[in-house]
Each structure stands twice: as C-alpha cells, then as structure tokens.
Short mmCIF file of C-alpha atoms in Angstrom, two decimals:
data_model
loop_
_atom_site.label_atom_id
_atom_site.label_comp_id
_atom_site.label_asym_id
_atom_site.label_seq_id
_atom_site.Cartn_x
_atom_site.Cartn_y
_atom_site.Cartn_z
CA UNK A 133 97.06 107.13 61.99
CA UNK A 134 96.68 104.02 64.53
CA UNK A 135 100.02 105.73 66.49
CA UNK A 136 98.46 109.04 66.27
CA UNK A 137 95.52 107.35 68.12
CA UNK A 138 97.54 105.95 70.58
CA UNK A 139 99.52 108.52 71.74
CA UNK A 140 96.40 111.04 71.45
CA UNK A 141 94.27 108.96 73.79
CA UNK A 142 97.40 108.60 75.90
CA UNK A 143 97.67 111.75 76.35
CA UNK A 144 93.98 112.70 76.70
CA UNK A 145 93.59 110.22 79.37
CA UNK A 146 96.58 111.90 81.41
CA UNK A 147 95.01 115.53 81.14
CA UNK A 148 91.27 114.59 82.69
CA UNK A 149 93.35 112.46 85.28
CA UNK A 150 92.96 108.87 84.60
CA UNK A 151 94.81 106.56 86.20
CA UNK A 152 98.16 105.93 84.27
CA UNK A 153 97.62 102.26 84.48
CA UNK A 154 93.60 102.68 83.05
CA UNK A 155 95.28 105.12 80.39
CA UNK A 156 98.10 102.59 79.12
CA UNK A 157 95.47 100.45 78.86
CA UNK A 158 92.44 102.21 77.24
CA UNK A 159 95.42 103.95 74.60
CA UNK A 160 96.27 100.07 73.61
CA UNK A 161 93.41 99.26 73.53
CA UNK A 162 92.06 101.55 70.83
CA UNK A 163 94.86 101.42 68.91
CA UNK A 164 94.53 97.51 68.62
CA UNK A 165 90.79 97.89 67.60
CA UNK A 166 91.97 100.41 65.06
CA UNK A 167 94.24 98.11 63.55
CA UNK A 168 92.06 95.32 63.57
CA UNK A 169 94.26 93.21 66.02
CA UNK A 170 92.34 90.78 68.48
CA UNK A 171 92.25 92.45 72.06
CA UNK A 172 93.34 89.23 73.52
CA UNK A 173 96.91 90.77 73.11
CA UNK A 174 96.09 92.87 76.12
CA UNK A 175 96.10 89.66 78.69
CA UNK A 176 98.71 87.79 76.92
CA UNK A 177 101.30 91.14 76.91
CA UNK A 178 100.42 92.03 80.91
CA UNK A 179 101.17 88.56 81.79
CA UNK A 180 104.55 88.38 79.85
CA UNK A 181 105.03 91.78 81.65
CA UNK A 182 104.58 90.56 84.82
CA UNK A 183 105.61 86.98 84.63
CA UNK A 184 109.62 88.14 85.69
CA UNK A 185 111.09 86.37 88.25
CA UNK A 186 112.93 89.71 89.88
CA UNK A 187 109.65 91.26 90.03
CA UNK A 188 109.15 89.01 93.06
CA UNK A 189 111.45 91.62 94.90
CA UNK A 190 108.23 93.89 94.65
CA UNK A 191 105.73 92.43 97.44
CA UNK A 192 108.68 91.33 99.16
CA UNK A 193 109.91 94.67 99.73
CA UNK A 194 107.15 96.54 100.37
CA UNK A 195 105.65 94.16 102.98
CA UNK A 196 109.35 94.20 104.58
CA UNK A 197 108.72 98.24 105.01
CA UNK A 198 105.04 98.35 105.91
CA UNK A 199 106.62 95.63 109.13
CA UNK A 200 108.85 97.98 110.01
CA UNK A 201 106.94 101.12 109.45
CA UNK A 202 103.75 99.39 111.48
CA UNK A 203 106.59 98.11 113.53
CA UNK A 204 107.28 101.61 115.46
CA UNK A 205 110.58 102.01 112.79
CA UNK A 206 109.74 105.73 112.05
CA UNK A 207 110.15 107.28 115.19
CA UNK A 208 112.74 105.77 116.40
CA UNK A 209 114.51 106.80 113.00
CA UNK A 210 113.64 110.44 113.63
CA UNK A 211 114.70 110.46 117.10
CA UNK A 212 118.15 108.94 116.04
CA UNK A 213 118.60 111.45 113.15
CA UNK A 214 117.31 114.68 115.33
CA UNK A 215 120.07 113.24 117.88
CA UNK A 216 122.59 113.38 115.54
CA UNK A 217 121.95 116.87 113.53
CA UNK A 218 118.83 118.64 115.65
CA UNK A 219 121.59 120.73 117.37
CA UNK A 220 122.62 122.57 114.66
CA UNK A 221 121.01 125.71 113.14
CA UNK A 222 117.46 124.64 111.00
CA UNK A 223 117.71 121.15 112.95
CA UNK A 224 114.21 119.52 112.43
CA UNK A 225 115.04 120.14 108.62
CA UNK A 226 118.43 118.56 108.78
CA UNK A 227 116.56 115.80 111.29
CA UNK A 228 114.16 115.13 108.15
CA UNK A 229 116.53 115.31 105.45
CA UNK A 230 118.87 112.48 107.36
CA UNK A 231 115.55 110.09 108.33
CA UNK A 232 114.22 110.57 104.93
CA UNK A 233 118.35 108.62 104.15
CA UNK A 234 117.60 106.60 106.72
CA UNK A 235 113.79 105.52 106.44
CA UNK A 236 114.79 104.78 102.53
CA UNK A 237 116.90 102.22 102.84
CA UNK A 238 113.99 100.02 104.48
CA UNK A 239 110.82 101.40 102.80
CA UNK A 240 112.51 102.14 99.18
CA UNK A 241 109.75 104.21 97.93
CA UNK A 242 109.58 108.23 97.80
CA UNK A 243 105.59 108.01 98.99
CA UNK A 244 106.41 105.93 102.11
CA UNK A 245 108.92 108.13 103.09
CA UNK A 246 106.67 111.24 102.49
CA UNK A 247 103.64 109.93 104.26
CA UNK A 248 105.82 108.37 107.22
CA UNK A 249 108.56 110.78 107.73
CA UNK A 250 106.02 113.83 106.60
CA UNK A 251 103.26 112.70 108.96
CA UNK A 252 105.65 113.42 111.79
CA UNK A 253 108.43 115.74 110.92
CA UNK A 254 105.72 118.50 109.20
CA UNK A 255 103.66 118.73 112.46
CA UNK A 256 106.50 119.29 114.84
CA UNK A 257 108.22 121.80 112.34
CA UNK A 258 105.46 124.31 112.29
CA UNK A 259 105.00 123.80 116.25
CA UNK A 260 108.76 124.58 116.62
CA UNK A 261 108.17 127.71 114.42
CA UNK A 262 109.26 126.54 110.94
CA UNK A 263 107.31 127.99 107.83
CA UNK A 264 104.43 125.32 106.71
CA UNK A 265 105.94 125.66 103.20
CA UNK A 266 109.28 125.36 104.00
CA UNK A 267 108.38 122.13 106.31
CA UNK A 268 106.83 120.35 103.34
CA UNK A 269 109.20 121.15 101.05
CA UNK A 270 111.74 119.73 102.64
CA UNK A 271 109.86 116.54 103.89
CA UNK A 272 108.92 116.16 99.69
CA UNK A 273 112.45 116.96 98.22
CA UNK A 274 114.11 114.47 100.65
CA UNK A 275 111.86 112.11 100.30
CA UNK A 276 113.15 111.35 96.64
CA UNK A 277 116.24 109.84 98.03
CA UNK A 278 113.98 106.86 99.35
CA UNK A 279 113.81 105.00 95.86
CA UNK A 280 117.72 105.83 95.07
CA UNK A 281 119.08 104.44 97.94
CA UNK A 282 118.34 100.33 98.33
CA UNK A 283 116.52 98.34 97.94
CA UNK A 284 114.74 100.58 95.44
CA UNK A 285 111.27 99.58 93.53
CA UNK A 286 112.35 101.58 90.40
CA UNK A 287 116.08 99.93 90.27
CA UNK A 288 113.80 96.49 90.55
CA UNK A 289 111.69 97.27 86.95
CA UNK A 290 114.84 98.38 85.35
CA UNK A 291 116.76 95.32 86.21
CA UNK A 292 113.16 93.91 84.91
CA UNK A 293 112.89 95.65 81.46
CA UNK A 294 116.78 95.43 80.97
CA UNK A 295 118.32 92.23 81.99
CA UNK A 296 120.68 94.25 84.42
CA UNK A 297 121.40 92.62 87.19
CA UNK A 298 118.98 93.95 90.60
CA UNK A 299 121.61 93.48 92.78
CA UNK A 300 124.22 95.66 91.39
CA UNK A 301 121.27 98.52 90.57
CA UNK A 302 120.78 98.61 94.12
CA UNK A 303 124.54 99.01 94.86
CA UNK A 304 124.64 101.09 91.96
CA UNK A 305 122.05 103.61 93.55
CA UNK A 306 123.36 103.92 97.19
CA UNK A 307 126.45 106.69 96.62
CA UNK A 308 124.32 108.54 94.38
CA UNK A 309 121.77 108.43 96.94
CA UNK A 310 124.28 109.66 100.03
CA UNK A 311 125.77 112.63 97.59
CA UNK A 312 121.26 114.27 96.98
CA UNK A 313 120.57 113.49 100.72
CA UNK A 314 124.20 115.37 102.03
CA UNK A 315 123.90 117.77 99.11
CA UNK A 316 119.92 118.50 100.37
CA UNK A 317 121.41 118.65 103.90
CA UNK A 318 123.78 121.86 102.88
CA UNK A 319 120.69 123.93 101.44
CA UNK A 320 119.05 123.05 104.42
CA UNK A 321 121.52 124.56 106.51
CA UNK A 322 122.21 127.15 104.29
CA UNK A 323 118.25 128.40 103.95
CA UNK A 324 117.80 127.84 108.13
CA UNK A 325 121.30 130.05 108.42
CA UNK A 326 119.63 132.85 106.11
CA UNK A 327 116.07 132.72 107.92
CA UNK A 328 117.53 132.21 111.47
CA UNK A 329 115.16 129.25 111.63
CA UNK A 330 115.36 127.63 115.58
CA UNK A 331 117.21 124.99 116.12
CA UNK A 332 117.69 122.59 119.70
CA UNK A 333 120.22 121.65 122.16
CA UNK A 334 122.78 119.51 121.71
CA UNK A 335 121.30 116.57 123.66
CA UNK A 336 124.32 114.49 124.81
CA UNK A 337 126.34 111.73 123.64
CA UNK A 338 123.85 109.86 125.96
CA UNK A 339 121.31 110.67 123.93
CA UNK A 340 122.73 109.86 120.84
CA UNK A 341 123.99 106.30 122.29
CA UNK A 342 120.78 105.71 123.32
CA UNK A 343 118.96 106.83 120.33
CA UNK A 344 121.31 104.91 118.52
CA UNK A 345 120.67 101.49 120.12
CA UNK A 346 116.62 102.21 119.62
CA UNK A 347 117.08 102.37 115.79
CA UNK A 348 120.03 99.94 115.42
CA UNK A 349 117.64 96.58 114.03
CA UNK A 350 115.77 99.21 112.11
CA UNK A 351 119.43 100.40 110.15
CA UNK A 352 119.92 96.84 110.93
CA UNK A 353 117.76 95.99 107.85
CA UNK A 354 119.88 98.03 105.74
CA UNK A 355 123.27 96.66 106.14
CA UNK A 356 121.30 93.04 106.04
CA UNK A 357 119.92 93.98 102.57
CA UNK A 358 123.45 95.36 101.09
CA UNK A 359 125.61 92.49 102.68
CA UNK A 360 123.24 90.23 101.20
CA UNK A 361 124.04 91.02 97.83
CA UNK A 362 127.21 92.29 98.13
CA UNK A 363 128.30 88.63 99.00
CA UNK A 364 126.38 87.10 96.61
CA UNK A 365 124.60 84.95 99.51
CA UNK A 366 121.34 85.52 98.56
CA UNK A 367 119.66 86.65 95.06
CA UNK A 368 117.08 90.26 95.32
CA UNK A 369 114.05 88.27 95.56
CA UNK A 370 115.45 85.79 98.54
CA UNK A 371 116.75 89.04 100.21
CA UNK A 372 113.10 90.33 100.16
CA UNK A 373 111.80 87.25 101.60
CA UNK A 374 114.59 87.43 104.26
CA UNK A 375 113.56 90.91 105.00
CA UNK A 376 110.49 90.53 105.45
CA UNK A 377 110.83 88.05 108.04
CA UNK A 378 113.38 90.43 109.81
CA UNK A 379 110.80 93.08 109.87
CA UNK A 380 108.15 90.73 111.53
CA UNK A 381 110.40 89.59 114.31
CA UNK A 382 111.86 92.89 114.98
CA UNK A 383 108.66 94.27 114.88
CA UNK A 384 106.90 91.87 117.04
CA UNK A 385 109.61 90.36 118.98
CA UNK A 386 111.98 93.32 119.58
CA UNK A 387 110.47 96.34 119.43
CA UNK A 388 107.23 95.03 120.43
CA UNK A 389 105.08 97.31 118.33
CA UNK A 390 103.98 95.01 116.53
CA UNK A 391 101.01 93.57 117.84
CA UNK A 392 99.92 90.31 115.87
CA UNK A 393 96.72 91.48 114.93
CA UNK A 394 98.08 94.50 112.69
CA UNK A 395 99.58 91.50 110.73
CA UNK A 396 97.06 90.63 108.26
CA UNK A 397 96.34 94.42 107.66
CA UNK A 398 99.48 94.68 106.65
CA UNK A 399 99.97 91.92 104.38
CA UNK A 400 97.00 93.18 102.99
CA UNK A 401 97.71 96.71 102.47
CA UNK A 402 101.08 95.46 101.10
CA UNK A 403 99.15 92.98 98.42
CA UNK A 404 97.27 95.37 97.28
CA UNK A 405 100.22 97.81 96.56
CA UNK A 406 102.16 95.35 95.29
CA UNK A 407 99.26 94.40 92.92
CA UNK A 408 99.08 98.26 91.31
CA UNK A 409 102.65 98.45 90.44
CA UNK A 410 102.33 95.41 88.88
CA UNK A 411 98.57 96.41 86.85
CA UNK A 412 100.49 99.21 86.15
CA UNK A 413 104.02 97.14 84.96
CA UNK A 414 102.01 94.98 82.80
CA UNK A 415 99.41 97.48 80.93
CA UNK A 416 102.69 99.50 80.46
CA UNK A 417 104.80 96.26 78.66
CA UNK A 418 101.46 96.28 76.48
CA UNK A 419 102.07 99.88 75.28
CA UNK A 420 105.95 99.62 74.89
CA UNK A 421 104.95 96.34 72.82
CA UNK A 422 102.86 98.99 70.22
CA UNK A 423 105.89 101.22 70.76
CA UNK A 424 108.51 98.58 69.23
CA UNK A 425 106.20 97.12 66.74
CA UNK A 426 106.15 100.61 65.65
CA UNK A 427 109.64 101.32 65.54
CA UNK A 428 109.55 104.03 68.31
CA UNK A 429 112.49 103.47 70.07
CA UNK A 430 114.76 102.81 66.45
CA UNK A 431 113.24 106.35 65.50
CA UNK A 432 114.29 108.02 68.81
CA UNK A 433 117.89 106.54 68.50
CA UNK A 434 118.06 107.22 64.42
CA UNK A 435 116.82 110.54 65.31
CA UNK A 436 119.32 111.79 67.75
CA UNK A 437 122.12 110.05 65.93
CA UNK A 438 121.32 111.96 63.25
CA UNK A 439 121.44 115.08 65.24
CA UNK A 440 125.04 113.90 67.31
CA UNK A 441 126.86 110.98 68.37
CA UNK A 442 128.61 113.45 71.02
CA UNK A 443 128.02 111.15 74.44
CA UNK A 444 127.92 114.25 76.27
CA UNK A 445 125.34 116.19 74.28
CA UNK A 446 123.38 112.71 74.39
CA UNK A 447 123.24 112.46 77.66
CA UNK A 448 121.97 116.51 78.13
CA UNK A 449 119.30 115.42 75.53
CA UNK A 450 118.57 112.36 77.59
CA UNK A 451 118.20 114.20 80.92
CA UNK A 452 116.17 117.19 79.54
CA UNK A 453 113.59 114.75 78.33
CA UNK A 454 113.54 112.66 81.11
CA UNK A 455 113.13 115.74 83.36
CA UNK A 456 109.90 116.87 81.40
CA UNK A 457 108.06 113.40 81.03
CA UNK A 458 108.97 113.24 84.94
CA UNK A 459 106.83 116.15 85.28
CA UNK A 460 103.90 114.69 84.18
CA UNK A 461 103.56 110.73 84.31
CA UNK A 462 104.56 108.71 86.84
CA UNK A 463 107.60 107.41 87.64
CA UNK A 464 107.32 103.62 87.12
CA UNK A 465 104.96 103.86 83.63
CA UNK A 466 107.75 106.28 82.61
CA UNK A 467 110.67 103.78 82.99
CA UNK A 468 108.65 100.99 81.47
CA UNK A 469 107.74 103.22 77.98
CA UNK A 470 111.12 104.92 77.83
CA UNK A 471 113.56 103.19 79.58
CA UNK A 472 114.37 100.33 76.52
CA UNK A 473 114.36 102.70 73.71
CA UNK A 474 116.68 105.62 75.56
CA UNK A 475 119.40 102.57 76.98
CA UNK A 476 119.59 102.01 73.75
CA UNK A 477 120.40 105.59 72.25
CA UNK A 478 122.75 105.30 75.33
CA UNK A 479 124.23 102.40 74.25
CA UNK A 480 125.10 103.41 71.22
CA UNK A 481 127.28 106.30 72.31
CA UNK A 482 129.24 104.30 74.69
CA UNK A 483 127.95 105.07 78.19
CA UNK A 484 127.15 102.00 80.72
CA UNK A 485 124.17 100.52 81.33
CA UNK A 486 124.47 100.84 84.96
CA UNK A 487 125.15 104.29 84.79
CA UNK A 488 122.05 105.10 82.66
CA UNK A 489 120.09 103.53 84.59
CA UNK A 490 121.26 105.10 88.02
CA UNK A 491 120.41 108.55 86.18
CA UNK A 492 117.82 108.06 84.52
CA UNK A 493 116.03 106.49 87.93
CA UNK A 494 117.37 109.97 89.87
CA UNK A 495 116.31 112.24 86.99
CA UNK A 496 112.65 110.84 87.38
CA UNK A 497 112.92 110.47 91.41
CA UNK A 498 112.99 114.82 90.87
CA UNK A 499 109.81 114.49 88.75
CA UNK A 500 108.20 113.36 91.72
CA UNK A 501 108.32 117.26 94.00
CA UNK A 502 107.18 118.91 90.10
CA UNK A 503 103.65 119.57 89.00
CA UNK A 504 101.27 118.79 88.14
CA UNK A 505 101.92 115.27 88.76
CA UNK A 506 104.44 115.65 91.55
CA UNK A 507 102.70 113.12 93.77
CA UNK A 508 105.39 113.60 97.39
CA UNK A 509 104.53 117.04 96.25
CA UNK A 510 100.95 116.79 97.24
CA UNK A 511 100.96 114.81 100.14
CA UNK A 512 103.58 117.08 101.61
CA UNK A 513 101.47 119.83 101.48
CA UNK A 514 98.12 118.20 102.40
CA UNK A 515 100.11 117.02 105.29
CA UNK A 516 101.14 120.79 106.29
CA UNK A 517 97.87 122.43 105.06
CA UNK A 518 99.74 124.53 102.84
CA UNK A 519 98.60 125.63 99.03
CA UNK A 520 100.58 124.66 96.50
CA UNK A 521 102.51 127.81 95.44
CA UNK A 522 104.51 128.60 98.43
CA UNK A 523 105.20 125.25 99.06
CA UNK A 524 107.05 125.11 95.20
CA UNK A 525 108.37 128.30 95.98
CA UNK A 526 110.09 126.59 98.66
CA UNK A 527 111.19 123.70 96.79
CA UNK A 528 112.86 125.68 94.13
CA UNK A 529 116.52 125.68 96.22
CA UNK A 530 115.99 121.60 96.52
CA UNK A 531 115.13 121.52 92.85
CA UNK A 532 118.08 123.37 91.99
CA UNK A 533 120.62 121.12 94.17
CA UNK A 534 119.13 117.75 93.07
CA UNK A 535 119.56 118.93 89.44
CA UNK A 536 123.10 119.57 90.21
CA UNK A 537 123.64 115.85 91.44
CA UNK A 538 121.74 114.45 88.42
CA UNK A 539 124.57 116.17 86.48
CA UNK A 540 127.34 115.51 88.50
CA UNK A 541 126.16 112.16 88.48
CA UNK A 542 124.92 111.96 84.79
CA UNK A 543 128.74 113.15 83.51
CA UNK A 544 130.92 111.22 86.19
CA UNK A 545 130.19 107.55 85.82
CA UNK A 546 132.67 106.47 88.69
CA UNK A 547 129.61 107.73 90.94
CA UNK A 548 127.37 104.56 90.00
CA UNK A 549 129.60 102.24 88.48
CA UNK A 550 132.50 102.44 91.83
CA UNK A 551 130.38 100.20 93.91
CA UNK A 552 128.80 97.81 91.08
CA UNK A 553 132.65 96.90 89.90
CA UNK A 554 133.26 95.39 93.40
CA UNK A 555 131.07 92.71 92.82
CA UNK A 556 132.64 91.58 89.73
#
C-alpha cells in the first residue's frame, strides 16, 4: 500500500505539471508519513545525495558555458559552421546541426544549445525561406547531441550514482556523439535535397580561415577539456574550475565581449542552475532510497531474468523502457530513479558499465524532442512561433535516425568503450 502511494502521487504530481523535483519530494514524503517514518529522512537523504565530490563538475561547467555563451561564443560558432557546410543544398540546417556539435562541447546541456543556437539559427532560417517547422525541428533534434558530447551534465550524475569514473563517461560519450550529429547531418541533406530548400555560396577558403580563427579559443575549450582528462592532468571537477577561468579570460580578454559587469549576472544565473539540478539530484536520491528499501530494482532485475538472460533481448527491453519514461520525466530525475536498478539488470547479462551508461544517457537525450515533456521541443517552437504538430511532424525523420544510432550504438559496444580503453 505505502509503494502504491508513492508511485500514485508520483505520478499524479507529473500529470497536473509539478515540478519533478516538488513531485520526488511530495511522493516521499507521503509515503514516509504513511509508514510512520520521521520526515527528517528527507534532509538527511538530499544531503547524502548531494554531498559527492564529482558533483562539483556541475556549477563548474555550467558557469564555464554561460562565460562563453555571454562571451560572444555562439556566433562566432555559427559563422564557423555555416562557413564550412552553408554552401551545400539545405545549408542553414546543416550550419545548425554542426554548431549544435560544436556549441556542445562547451555548454554540455541540450537546453543551452536550444535556446543559444535556436535563438539565432530559427530566425535566419525562416528569413532565408526555410519552413518554421522544419527550422525548429532541426534546431531541437540537434540540440540533443549537446549533453552526449563532453563535458556532459548527465555523464556527471551517472559517474555520481555509479562510481564510474567522469572522466572516461565523457570520453565515452564523444564518438557516439559525432556518429547522431553526422547521422542528423545526412537527413538534413537528404530532406533539403527533396524540398529544394535554398542554400548559399560557397564563401571562400578566406572565409573559412577567417571564420576559423574567430571560433578557435571557443573549440579551444573543447580540446582543453578532453586533453585534460585524457592525460590524467587534471580530475573532472579541477577541469571545470580550469574552464571556467578559460571562459572568463577569453571572454573578457580575447574576444572582448565580455564586459565585467555581465560577470556577476552570470555567476548568478549559473548558481541558481546549478542549485536546481542539484534540488532535483537530491529529492531524487530520497525516492531511489524508498525504491531500494523496497526492493524495486531486485524486482526489475528478478523480473526480466525470469523472462531472459539473452543480453541482446535485455538490452531491447532496456531501451524500449528507457525510450517511454524519456517521454515523460525529465532527463536527470530519470537517471537518478532508474539508472542503479537497470546497470544492474545490465550487469548481470554481461554488458559494460560504460556502455550502458553511454546508451542509456543517448536513449533519454531523444526523450528530450518527444511530448509531452520534450522540453528542446518547446522552446524550439516558441522560438519559431510554430504549433506543436507540424513542428513533430517535422521531427519524425530526426526521431527515426537518432533511434537508429541508439541501436547501432546500444548493440556495438566498441562505439563507447574504443575511447574509454585508451586511458587504461
């Protein structure tokens, strides 16, 4: 009865649109009161949630993007990209498929990407002649490659909840990430070929140097981030705090976008995202708490066990769940409450933790362009002043092709474990 409570105010509190943070919560909370437990659980379970040394990466990270982002990163990013691919047939959709790659290694969230890249890419498509629909969906589909390529704020609460080392989810993530954004580039091309959708010029190799050189400290960040960890110099957490501080003196020194004032803002703005993921990590450690206590996760494993210890069939299982729970909660709660008790069904049919993980991040990074919670979704097509239904109508091609990585990626592990094994 006290789980049926649980789960039934979890789930009431998701369909009149609470907060998923205020409905982990409120669902604990009940179910403690139910069960006569005191409620000082709640604080004691959020701060053993929270109190993880990786999740310092967090704040570190996302005031590193908001710099760079505040730092005049974005368009110089676009320009580079439309230099690169705006020549060829449906190039402002190829131009926001590759600065969606580009932008996510620096911001490493899907919503940054979508608000930054969408805020300028959406408005120049439909001036150019592009469909509204088509312009969002594009910006919203490539905008999931943002938390799959590093540094990544998912990858971070994995390594969190699992013990798996940050630095090699983050390695982990980037040729998985390179195959959706190149894979999203093709049915780009292909949908501009079949709608003879404009495209530009080719502008020069002049322009492309010189577009090159504007974004090079931006892409900069990047390679800083990767070589950091690929060499072992410098933990996740320190390579936040490192680029961070790159961010501020390109920002303010380099680019001179930055103006000084903007600074506080920022680290503002950044605090107080920082400080909703983590509300949201530690309300979510109180409900998988209820979940183990209750023997949730032993029951999920038991239960498909029971079914098939076929890896393959597992992982189909894994992914079709994953894909429907990514439909309607949001990504972070949903690798907190399922994450522990579906590594270890994986576990127990022999596939790597690494390569779980990598999946099981992409699987809900497609969640995010699905309603009704699809939240890139939404802002794409505020952004474009577009109604929903063409816009999804649109996406269904990008849905389609990112499905077809999460398998390709879900059955061949050398995609996600390749780059991990050369840090061993």
């Amino acid at each position: 009865m006290s789980l049926a409570i649980l789960l039934g105010v979890f789930a009431g509190g998701l369909i009149i649109g609470l907060p998923v943070a205020i409905t982990l919560g409120l669902s604990s909370m009940c179910y403690l009161l139910f069960q006569g437990m005191p409620l000082v659980i709640i604080p004691q379970k959020m701060f053993a949630g929270m109190d993880v040394f990786v999740l310092l990466c967090i704040p570190g990270f996302i005031l590193a993007g908001n710099l760079m982002n505040g730092g005049g990163i974005t368009p110089r990013i676009v320009r580079f990209a439309n230099a690169m691919v705006g020549w060829m047939r449906g190039g402002l959709g190829l131009t926001n498929v590759a600065g969606s790659m580009l932008f996510g290694g620096i911001s490493g969230t899907a919503v940054a990407d979508a608000a930054s890249i969408g805020g300028m890419m959406i408005p120049g498509m439909k001036r150019a002649g592009y469909p509204a629909p088509f312009s969002a969906a594009v910006t919203a589909a490539s905008s999931t490659v943002g938390p799959i390529i590093p540094p990544s704020m998912p990858m971070i609460i994995v390594g969190a909840l699992s013990g798996i080392s940050v630095g090699k989810m983050f390695i982990a993530g980037a040729l998985p990430g390179m195959m959706m954004g190149l894979a999203m580039m093709v049915t780009t091309y292909i949908i501009a070929v079949r709608n003879d959708f404009p495209h530009q010029p080719w502008q020069g190799f002049g322009e492309l140097g010189k577009s090159f050189l504007g974004a090079f400290w931006a892409l900069a960040m990047t390679a800083l981030i990767i070589g950091g960890l690929l060499s072992g110099i410098a933990t996740p957490t320190e390579t936040a705090v490192i680029a961070s501080l790159y961010a501020f003196v390109v920002g303010a020194f380099v680019y001179r976008d930055l103006p000084f004032r903007a600074v506080p803002g920022i680290m503002i703005d950044s605090a107080i995202t920082a400080a909703a993921i983590l509300a949201l990590v530690g309300f979510a450690n109180v409900f998988g708490w209820i979940l183990v206590a209750e023997r949730i996760p032993t029951m999920i494993s038991d239960g498909v066990l029971a079914i098939t210890h076929n890896k393959y069939v597992v992982i189909l299982l894994i992914n079709l769940v994953l894909l429907i729970v990514g439909m309607f909660m949001e990504t972070i709660a949903a690798l907190i409450i399922l994450f522990v008790p579906l590594l270890t069904l994986a576990q127990n049919v022999g596939i790597d933790p690494i390569h779980f993980a990598v999946f099981a991040v992409l699987n809900l990074m497609i969640g995010l362009t699905t309603p009704p919670v699809g939240i890139c979704l939404f802002i794409c097509a505020n952004i474009a002043k577009s109604p929903l239904g063409p816009v999804i109508k649109a996406l269904v091609p990008y849905l389609i092709t990112n499905i077809i990585i999460l398998f390709l990626v879900s059955y061949v592990p050398f995609f996600s474990t390749w780059l991990p094994s050369l840090m061993e």
